[in-house]
Short mmCIF file of C-alpha atoms and ligand atoms in Angstrom, two decimals:
data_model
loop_
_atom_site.label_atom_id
_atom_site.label_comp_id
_atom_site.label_asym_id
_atom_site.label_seq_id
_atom_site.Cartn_x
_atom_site.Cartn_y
_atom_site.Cartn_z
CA UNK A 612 14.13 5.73 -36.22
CA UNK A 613 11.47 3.08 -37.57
CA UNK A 614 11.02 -0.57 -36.58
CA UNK A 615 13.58 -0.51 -33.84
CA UNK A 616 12.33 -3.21 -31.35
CA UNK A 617 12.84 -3.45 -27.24
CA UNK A 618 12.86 -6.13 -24.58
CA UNK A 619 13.43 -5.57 -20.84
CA UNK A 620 13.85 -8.17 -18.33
CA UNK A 621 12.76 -7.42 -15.03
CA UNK A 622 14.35 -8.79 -11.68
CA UNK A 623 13.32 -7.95 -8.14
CA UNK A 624 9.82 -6.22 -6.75
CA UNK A 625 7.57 -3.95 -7.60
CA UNK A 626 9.73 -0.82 -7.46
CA UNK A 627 11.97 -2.05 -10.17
CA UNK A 628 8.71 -3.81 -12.18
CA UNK A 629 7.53 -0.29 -12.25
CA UNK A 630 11.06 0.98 -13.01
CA UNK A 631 10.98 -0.97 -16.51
CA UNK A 632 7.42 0.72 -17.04
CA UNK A 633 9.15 3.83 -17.23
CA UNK A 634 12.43 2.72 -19.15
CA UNK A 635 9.37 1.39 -21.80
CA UNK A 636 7.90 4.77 -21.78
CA UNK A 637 11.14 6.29 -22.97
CA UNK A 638 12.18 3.76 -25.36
CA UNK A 639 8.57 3.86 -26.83
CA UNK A 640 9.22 7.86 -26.90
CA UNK A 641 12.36 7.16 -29.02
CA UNK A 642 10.72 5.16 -31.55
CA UNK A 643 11.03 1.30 -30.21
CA UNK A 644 8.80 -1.15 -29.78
CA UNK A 645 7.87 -3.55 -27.75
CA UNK A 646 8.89 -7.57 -28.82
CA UNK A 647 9.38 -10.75 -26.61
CA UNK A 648 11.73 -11.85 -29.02
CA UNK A 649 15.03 -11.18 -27.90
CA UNK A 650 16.51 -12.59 -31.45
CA UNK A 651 14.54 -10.17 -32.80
CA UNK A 652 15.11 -6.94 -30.94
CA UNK A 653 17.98 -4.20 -31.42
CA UNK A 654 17.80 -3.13 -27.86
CA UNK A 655 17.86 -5.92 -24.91
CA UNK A 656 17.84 -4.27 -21.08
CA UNK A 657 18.32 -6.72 -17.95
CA UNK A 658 16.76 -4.57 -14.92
CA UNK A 659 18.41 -6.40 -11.65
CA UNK A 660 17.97 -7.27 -8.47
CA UNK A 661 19.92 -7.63 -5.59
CA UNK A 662 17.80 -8.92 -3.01
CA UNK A 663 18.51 -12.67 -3.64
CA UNK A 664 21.24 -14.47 -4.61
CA UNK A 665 19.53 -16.11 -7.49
CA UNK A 666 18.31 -13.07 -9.30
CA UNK A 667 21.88 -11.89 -9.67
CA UNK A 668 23.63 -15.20 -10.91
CA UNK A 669 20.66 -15.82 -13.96
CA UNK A 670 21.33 -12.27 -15.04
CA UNK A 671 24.74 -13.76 -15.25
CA UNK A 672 23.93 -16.68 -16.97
CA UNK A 673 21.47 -14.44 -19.25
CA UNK A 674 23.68 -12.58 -20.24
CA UNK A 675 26.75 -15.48 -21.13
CA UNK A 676 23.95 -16.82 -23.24
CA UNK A 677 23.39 -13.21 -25.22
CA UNK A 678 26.84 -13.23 -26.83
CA UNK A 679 26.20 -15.03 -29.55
CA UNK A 680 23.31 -13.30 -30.46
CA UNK A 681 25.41 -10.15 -30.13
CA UNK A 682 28.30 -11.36 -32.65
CA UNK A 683 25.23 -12.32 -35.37
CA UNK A 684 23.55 -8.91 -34.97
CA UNK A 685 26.59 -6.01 -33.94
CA UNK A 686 23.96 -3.78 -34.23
CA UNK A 687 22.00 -5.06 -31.06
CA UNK A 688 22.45 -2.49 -28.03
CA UNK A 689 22.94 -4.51 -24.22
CA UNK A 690 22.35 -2.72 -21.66
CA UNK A 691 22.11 -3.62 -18.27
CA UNK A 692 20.79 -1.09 -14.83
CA UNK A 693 18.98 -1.48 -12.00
CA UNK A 694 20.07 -2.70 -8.53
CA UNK A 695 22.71 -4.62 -9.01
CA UNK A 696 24.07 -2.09 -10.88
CA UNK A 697 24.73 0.43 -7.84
CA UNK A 698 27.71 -2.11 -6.62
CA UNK A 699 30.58 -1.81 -7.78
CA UNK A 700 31.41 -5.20 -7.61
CA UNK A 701 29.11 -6.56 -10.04
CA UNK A 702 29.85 -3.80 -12.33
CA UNK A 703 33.81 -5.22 -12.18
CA UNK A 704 32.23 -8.27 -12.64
CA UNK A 705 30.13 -7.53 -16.44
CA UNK A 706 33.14 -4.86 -17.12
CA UNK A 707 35.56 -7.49 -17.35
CA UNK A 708 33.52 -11.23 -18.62
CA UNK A 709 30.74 -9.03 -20.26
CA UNK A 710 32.42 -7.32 -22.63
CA UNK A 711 29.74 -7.45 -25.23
CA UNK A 712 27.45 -5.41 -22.45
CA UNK A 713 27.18 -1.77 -24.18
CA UNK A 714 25.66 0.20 -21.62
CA UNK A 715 25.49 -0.01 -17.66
CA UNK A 716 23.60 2.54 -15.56
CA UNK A 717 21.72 2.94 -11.78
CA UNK A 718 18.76 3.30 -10.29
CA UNK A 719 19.22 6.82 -10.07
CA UNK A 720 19.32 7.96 -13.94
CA UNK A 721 17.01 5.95 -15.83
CA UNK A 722 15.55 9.22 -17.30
CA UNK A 723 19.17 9.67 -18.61
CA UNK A 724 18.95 6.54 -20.55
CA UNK A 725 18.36 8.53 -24.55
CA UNK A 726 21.73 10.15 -23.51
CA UNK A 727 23.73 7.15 -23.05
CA UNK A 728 22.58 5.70 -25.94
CA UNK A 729 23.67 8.48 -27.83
CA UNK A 730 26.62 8.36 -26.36
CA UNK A 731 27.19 5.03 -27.02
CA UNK A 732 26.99 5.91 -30.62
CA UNK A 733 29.17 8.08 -30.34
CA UNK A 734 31.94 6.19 -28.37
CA UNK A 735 31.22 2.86 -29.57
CA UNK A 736 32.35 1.61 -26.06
CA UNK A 737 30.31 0.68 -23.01
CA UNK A 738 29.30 3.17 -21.50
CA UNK A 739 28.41 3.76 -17.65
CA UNK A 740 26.81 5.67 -15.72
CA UNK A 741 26.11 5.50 -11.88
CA UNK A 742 24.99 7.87 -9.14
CA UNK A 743 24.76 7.14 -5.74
CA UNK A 744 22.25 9.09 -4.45
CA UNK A 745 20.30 11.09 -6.25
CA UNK A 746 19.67 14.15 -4.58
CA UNK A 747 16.30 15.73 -6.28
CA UNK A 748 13.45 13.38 -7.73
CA UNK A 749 13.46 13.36 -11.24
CA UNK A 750 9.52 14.20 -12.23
CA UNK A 751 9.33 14.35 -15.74
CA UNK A 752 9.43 10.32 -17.12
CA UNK A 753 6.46 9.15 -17.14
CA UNK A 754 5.38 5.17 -17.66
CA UNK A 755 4.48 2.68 -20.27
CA UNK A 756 2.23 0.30 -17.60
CA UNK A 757 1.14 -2.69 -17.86
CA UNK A 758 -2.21 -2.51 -16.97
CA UNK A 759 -4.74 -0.30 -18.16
CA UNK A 760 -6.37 -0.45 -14.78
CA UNK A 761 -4.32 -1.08 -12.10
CA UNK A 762 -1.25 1.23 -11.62
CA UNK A 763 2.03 1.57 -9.45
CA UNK A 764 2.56 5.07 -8.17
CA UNK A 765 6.15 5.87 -6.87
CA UNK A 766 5.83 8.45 -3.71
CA UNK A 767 9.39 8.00 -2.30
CA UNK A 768 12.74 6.38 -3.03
CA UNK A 769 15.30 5.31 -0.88
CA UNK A 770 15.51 3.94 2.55
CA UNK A 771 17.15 5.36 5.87
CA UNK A 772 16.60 1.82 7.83
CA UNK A 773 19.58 0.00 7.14
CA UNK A 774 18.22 -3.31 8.22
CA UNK A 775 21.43 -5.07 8.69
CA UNK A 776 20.37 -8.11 6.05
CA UNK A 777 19.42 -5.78 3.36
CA UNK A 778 21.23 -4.20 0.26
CA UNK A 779 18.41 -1.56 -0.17
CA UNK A 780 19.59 1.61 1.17
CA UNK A 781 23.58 0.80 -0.51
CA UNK A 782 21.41 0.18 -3.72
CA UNK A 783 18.63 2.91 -3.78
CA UNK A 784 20.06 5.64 -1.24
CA UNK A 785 18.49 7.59 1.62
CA UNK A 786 14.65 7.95 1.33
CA UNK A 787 13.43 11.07 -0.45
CA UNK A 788 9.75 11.56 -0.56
CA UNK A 789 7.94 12.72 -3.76
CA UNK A 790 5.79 16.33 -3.08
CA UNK A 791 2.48 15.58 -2.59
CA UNK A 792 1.05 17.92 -5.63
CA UNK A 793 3.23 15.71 -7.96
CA UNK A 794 1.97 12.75 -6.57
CA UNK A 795 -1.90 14.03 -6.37
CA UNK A 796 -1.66 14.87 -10.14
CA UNK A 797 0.01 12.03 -11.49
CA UNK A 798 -3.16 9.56 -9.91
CA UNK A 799 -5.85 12.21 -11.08
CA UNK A 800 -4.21 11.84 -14.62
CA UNK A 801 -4.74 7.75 -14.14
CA UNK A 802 -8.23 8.04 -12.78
CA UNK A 803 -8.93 10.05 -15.98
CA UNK A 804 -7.49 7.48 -18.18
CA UNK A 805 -9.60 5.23 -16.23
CA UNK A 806 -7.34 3.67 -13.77
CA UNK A 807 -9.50 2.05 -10.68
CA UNK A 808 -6.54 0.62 -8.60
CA UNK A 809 -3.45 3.00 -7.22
CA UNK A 810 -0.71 0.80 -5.26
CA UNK A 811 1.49 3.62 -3.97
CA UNK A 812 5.28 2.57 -3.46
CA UNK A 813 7.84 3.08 -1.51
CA UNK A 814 10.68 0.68 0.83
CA UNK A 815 8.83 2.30 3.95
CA UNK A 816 5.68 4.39 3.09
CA UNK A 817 4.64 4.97 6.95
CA UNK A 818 8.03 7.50 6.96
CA UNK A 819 6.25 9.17 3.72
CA UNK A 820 6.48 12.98 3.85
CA UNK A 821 9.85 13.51 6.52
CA UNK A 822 11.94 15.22 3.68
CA UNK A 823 9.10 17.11 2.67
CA UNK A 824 10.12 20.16 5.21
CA UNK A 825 6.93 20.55 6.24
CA UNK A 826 3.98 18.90 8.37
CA UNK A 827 2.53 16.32 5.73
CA UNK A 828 2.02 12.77 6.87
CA UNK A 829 1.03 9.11 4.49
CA UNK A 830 -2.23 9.46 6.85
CA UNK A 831 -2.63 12.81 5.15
CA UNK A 832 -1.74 11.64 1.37
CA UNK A 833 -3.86 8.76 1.99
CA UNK A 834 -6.33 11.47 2.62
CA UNK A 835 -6.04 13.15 -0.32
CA UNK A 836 -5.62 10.22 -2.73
CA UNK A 837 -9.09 8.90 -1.25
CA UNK A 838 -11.14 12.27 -2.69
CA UNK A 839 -9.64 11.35 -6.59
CA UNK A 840 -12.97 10.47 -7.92
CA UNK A 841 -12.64 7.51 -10.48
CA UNK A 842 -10.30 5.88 -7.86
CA UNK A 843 -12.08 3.11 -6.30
CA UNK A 844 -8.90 1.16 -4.44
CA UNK A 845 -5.68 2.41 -2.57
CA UNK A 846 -3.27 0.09 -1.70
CA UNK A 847 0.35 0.60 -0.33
CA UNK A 848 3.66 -1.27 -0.11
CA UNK A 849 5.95 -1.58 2.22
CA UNK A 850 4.98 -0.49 6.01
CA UNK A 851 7.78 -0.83 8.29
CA UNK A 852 6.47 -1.72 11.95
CA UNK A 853 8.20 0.78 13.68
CA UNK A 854 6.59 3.33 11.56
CA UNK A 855 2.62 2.41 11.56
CA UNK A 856 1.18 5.41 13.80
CA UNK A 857 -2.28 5.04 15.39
CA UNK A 858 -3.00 8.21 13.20
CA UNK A 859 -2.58 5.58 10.40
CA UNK A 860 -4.41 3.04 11.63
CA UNK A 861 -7.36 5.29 11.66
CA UNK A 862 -6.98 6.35 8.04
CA UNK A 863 -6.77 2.98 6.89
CA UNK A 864 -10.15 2.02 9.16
CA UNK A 865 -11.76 5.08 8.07
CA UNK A 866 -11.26 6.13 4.58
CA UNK A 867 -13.44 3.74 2.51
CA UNK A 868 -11.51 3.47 -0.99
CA UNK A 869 -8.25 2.05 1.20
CA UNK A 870 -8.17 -1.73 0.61
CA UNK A 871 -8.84 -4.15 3.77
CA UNK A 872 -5.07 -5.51 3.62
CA UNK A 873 -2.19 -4.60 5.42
CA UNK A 874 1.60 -6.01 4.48
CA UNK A 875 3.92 -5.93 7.31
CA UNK A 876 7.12 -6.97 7.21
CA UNK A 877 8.28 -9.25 10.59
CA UNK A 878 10.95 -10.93 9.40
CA UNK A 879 11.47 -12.81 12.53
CA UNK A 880 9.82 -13.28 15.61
CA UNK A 881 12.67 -13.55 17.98
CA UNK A 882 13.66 -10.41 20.10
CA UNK A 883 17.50 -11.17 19.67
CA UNK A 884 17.58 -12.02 15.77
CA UNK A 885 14.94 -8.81 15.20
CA UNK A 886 17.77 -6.36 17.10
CA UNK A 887 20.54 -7.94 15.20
CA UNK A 888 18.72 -7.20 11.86
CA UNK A 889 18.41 -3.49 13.14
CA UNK A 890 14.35 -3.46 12.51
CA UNK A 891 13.52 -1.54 15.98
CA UNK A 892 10.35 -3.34 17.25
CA UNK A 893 10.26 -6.61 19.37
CA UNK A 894 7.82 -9.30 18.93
CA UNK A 895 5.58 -8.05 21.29
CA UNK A 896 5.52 -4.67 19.92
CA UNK A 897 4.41 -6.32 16.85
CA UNK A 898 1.62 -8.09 18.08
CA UNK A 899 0.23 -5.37 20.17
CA UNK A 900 0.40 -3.18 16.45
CA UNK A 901 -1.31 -6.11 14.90
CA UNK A 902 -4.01 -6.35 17.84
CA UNK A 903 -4.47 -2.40 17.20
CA UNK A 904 -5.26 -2.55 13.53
CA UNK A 905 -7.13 -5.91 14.11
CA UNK A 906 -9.17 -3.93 16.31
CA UNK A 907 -9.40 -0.68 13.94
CA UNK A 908 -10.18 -3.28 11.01
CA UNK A 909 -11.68 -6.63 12.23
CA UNK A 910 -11.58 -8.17 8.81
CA UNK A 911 -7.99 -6.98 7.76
CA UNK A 912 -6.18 -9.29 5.78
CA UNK A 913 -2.30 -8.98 6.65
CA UNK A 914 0.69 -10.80 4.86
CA UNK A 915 4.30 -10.35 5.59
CA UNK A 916 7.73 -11.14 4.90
CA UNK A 917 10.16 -13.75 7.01
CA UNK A 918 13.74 -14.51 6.94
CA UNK A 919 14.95 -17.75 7.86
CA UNK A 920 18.45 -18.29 8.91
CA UNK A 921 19.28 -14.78 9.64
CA UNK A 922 22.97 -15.01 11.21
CA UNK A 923 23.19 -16.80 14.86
CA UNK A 924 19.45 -17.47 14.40
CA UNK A 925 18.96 -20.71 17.37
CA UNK A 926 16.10 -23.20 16.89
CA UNK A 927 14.73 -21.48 20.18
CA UNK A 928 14.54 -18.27 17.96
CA UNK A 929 12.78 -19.70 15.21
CA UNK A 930 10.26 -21.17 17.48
CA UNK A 931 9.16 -17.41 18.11
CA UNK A 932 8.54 -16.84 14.31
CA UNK A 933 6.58 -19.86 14.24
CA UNK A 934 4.59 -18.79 17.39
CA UNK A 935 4.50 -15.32 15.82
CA UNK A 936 2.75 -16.62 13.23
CA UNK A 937 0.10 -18.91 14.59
CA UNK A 938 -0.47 -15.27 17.10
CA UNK A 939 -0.88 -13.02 14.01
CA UNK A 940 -2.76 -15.66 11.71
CA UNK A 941 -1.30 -13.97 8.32
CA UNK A 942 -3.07 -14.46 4.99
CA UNK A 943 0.08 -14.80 2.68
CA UNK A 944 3.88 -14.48 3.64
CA UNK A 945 6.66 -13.89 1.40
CA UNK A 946 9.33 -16.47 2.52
CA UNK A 947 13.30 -15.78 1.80
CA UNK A 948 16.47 -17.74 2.94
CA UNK A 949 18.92 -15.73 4.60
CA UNK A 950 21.59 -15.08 1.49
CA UNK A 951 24.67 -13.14 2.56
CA UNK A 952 24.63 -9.74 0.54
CA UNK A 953 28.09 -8.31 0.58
CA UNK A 954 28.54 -4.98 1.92
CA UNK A 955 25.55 -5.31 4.51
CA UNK A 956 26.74 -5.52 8.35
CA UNK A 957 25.10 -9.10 8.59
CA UNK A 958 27.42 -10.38 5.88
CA UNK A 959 30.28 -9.65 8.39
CA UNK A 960 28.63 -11.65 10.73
CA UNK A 961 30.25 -14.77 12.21
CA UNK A 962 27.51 -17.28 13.29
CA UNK A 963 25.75 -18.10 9.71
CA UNK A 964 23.46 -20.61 10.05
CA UNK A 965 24.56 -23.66 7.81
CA UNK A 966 22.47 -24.20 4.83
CA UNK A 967 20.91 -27.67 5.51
CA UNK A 968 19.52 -26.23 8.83
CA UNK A 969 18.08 -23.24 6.82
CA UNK A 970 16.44 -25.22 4.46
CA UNK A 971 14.71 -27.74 7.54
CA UNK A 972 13.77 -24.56 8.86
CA UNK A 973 12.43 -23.13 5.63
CA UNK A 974 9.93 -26.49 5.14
CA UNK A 975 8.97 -26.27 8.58
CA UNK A 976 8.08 -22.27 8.59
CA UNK A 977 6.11 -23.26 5.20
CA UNK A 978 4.22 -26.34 7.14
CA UNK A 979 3.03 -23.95 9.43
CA UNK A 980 1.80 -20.67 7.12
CA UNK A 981 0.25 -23.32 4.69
CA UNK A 982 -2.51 -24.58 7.22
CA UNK A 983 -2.72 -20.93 8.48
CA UNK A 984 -3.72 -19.43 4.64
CA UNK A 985 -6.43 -21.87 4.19
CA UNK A 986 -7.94 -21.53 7.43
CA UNK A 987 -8.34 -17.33 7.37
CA UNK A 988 -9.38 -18.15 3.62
CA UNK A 989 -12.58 -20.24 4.62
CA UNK A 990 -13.99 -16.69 6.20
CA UNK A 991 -14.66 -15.92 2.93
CA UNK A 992 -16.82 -19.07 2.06
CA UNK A 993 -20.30 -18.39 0.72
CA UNK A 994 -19.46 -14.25 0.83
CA UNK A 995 -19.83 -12.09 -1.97
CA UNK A 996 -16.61 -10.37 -2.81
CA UNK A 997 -15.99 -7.57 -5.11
CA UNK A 998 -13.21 -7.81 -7.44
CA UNK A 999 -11.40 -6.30 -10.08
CA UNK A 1000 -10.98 -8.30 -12.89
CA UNK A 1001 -7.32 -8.62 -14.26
CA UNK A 1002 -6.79 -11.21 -16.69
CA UNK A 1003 -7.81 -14.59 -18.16
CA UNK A 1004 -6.75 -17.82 -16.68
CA UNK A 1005 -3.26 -19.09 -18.01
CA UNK A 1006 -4.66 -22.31 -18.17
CA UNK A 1007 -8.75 -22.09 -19.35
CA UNK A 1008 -9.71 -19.41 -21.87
CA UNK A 1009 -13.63 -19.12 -20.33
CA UNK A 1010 -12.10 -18.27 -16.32
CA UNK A 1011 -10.98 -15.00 -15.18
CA UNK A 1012 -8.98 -13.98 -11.95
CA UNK A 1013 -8.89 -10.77 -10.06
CA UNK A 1014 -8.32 -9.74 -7.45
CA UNK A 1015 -10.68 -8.75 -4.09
CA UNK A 1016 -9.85 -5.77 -2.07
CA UNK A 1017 -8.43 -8.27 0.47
CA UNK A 1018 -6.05 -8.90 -1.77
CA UNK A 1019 -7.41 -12.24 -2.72
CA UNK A 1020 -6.60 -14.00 -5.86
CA UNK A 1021 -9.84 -15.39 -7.50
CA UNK A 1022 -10.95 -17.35 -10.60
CA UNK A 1023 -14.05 -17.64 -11.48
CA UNK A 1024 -16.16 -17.96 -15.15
CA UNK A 1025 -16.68 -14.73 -17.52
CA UNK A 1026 -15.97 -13.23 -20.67
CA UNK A 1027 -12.56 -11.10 -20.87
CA UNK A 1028 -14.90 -8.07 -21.85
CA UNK A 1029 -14.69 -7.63 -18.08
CA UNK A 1030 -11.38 -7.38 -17.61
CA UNK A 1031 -10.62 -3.62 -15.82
CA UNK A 1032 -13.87 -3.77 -14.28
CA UNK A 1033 -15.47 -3.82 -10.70
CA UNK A 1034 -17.69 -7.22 -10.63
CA UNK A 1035 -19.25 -8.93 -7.74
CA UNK A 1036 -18.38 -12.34 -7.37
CA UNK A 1037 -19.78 -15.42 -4.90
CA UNK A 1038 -16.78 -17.54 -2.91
CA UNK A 1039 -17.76 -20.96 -3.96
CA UNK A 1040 -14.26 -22.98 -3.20
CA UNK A 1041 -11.58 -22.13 -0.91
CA UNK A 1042 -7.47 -23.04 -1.16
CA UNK A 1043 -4.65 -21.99 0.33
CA UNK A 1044 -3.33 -19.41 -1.82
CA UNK A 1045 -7.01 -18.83 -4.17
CA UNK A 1046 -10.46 -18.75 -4.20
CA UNK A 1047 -12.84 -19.70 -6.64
CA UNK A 1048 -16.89 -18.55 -7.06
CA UNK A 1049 -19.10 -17.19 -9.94
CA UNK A 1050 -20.02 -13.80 -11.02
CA UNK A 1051 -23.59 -13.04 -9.75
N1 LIG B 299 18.29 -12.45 2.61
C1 LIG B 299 17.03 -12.92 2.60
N2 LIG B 299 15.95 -12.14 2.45
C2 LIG B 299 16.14 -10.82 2.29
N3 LIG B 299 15.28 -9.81 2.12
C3 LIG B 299 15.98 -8.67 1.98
N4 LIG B 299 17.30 -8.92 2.06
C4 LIG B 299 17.44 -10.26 2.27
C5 LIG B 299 18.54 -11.13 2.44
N5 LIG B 299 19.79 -10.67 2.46
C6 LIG B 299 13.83 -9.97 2.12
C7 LIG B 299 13.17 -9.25 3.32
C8 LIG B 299 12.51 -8.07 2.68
C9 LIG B 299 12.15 -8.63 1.32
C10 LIG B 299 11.82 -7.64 0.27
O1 LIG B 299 13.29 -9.37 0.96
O2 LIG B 299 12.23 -10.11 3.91
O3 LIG B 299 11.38 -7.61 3.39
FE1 LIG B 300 15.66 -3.05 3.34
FE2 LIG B 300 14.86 -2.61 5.86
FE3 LIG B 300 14.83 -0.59 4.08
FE4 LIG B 300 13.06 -2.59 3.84
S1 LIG B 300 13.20 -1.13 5.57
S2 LIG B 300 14.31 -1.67 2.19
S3 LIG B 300 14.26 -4.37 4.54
S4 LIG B 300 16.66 -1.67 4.86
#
């Protein structure tokens, strides 16, 4: 195959981001290559989310917009997997007003993708393919990344939690954890490559290692990960409250390549609304987790996520997220509107919050973080940080940003010869959601 060309459009977190890495490591293998053209390219593959409501209708309106394109060029292969993929109603959905969509699969057989579009040769009719849960973790793709420094490591899939908001476990299936060899070699291949920065991923990392069938904890991969030489930062995503162990709390306090920033998930601060989403902790089990790793790690920098207008949510229960968060004092927050996601027990819920109250909530929760970001920022006025640089400035060719093992985003004046290195850099100018200094 020569001068075949790809694009992939990529919904949703970090999972599926990494996801398309791989999906661009096996196109790549077949002989495609990469182009943001989509006029251009003989392959086009939407990656989808199902988290919000949003992602799912532009993939809609994406794809309404890709049928002309398809009727000038035949040729061009449409394919469409990832989350939204998994339900059955969406796949009705591009089955029926999507026609021109050649090829639909899952979260659970991207490795399978050569096959299908063999068989879609072959047929000359969309093809799909779904599982529901895959039962063994498929080792052998590997992944085109982005970066040439930073990398996402997958250690488990899946998640048992069933939060009652959350399409995850319908969309990914139960949590399966990744064997710790396979894991071990896949970073020591990075660091060799030169990789300085491993985020490892999974929905709930703190469960890492319970379908392993034997005694093997995250504490104790966090362990191992921190003797890869060339490594220089671990960081992790997601931690589920009712999951972080004081044995972890030590490991993050005492192993010195594990980054100084812990996300944690709240989603609400109210007792009632946190047992009706199914999460297992109440607000003051959070804080005294919080106070624990505040105390293991005095300068911690924690960020969460928070739902507003979760189902029968009163103003009296969204006064305890706000006084959640003025208690915790997070660093960042990812914010989200309650959306109904059908086939999740809150959809079935009765007492939806109307959407005008939501959004008067939403400003008001963002009023309150705002203030909050700044204020644990200006710590870092006048400090030397180190960070690893990333990229140049979108908007000034002489300023770079990286990031600092807080997980701070910084700009700050250099050449992009230093991108993918360790620098150290002085905090000269403090906002809400950056910094800014000078490389010294
Ligand atoms: N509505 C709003 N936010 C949601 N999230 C997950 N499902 C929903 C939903 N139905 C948010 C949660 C989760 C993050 C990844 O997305 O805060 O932690
Ligand atoms: Fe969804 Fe809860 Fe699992 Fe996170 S822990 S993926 S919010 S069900």
């Amino acid at each position: 195959m020569t001068n075949k060309k790809y694009t992939i459009v990529t919904y949703g977190c970090q999972m599926n981001e990494h996801d398309s890495e791989k999906i661009s490591w096996i196109l790549e293998t077949m002989g495609y290559k990469w182009t943001d053209n989509k006029e251009e390219s003989d392959f086009i593959i939407y990656n989808t989310c199902l988290v919000r409501e949003n992602a799912e209708l532009k993939v809609y309106g994406q794809l309404g917009a890709l049928k002309d394109l398809k009727r000038k060029n035949p040729d061009l292969i449409l394919a469409v997997c990832g989350c939204m993929m998994q339900q059955e109603e969406a796949r009705d959905i591009i089955l029926s007003k999507y026609k021109h969509v050649d090829i639909i699969f899952g979260t659970g057989n991207i490795h399978k993708l050569p096959q299908l579009i063999s068989r879609y040769h072959q047929i000359n009719r969309t093809v799909v393919d779904i599982v529901e849960d895959n039962r063994e973790i498929v080792e052998d793709i590997e992944a085109n990344r982005k970066y040439s420094f930073k990398a996402f490591v997958n250690i488990m899939y899946g998640c048992n939690n069933f939060c009652t908001y959350c399409i995850v476990p319908y969309t990914r299936g139960r949590e399966k954890s990744r064997k710790p060899e396979n894991i071990i070699k896949e970073i020591e291949d990075l660091a060799k490559k030169g990789y300085k920065e491993i985020t490892l991923l999974g929905q709930n990392v703190n469960s890492y290692g319970k379908t392993l069938g034997y005694d093997y904890s995250f504490a104790n991969l966090l362990e191992d990960v921190n003797k890869i030489e060339g490594i220089a930062r671990i960081r992790f995503m997601t931690s589920h409250p009712k999951d972080l162990s004081d044995e972890l709390i030590q490991s993050i306090a005492k192993l010195d390549k594990v980054c100084e920033h812990l996300h944690l998930p709240v989603q609400s601060g109210s007792n009632k609304v946190l047992k009706e989403m199914n999460r297992k902790y109440t607000k003051g089990d959070y804080l005294t987790l919080i106070e624990k790793i505040k105390n293991a790690v005095p300068d911690i920098a924690i960020s969460t996520d928070i739902i507003v207008g979760f189902p029968g949510e009163t103003e009296e229960d969204f006064n305890e997220t706000l006084d959640l968060i003025k208690k915790v004092r997070y660093d960042s927050a990812f914010t989200f509107l309650y959306s109904v996601r059908k086939g999740t027990i809150a959809a079935k819920m009765e007492n939806q919050v109307p959407d005008e109250i939501k959004h008067e909530r939403f400003q008001r929760l963002l009023d309150t973080l705002y203030p909050i970001f700044y204020e644990e920022n200006l710590k870092y006025a006048d400090k030397i940080v180190e960070v690893l640089v990333e990229e140049v400035s979108k908007n000034n060719e002489n300023v770079l940003t990286g990031r600092t093992r807080h997980g701070k985003l910084i700009h700050f004046e250099g050449s992009k010869e230093l991108i993918g290195n360790l620098v150290n850099v002085k905090v000269e100018k403090i906002k809400s959601f950056t910094l800014e200094g000078s490389i010294i």
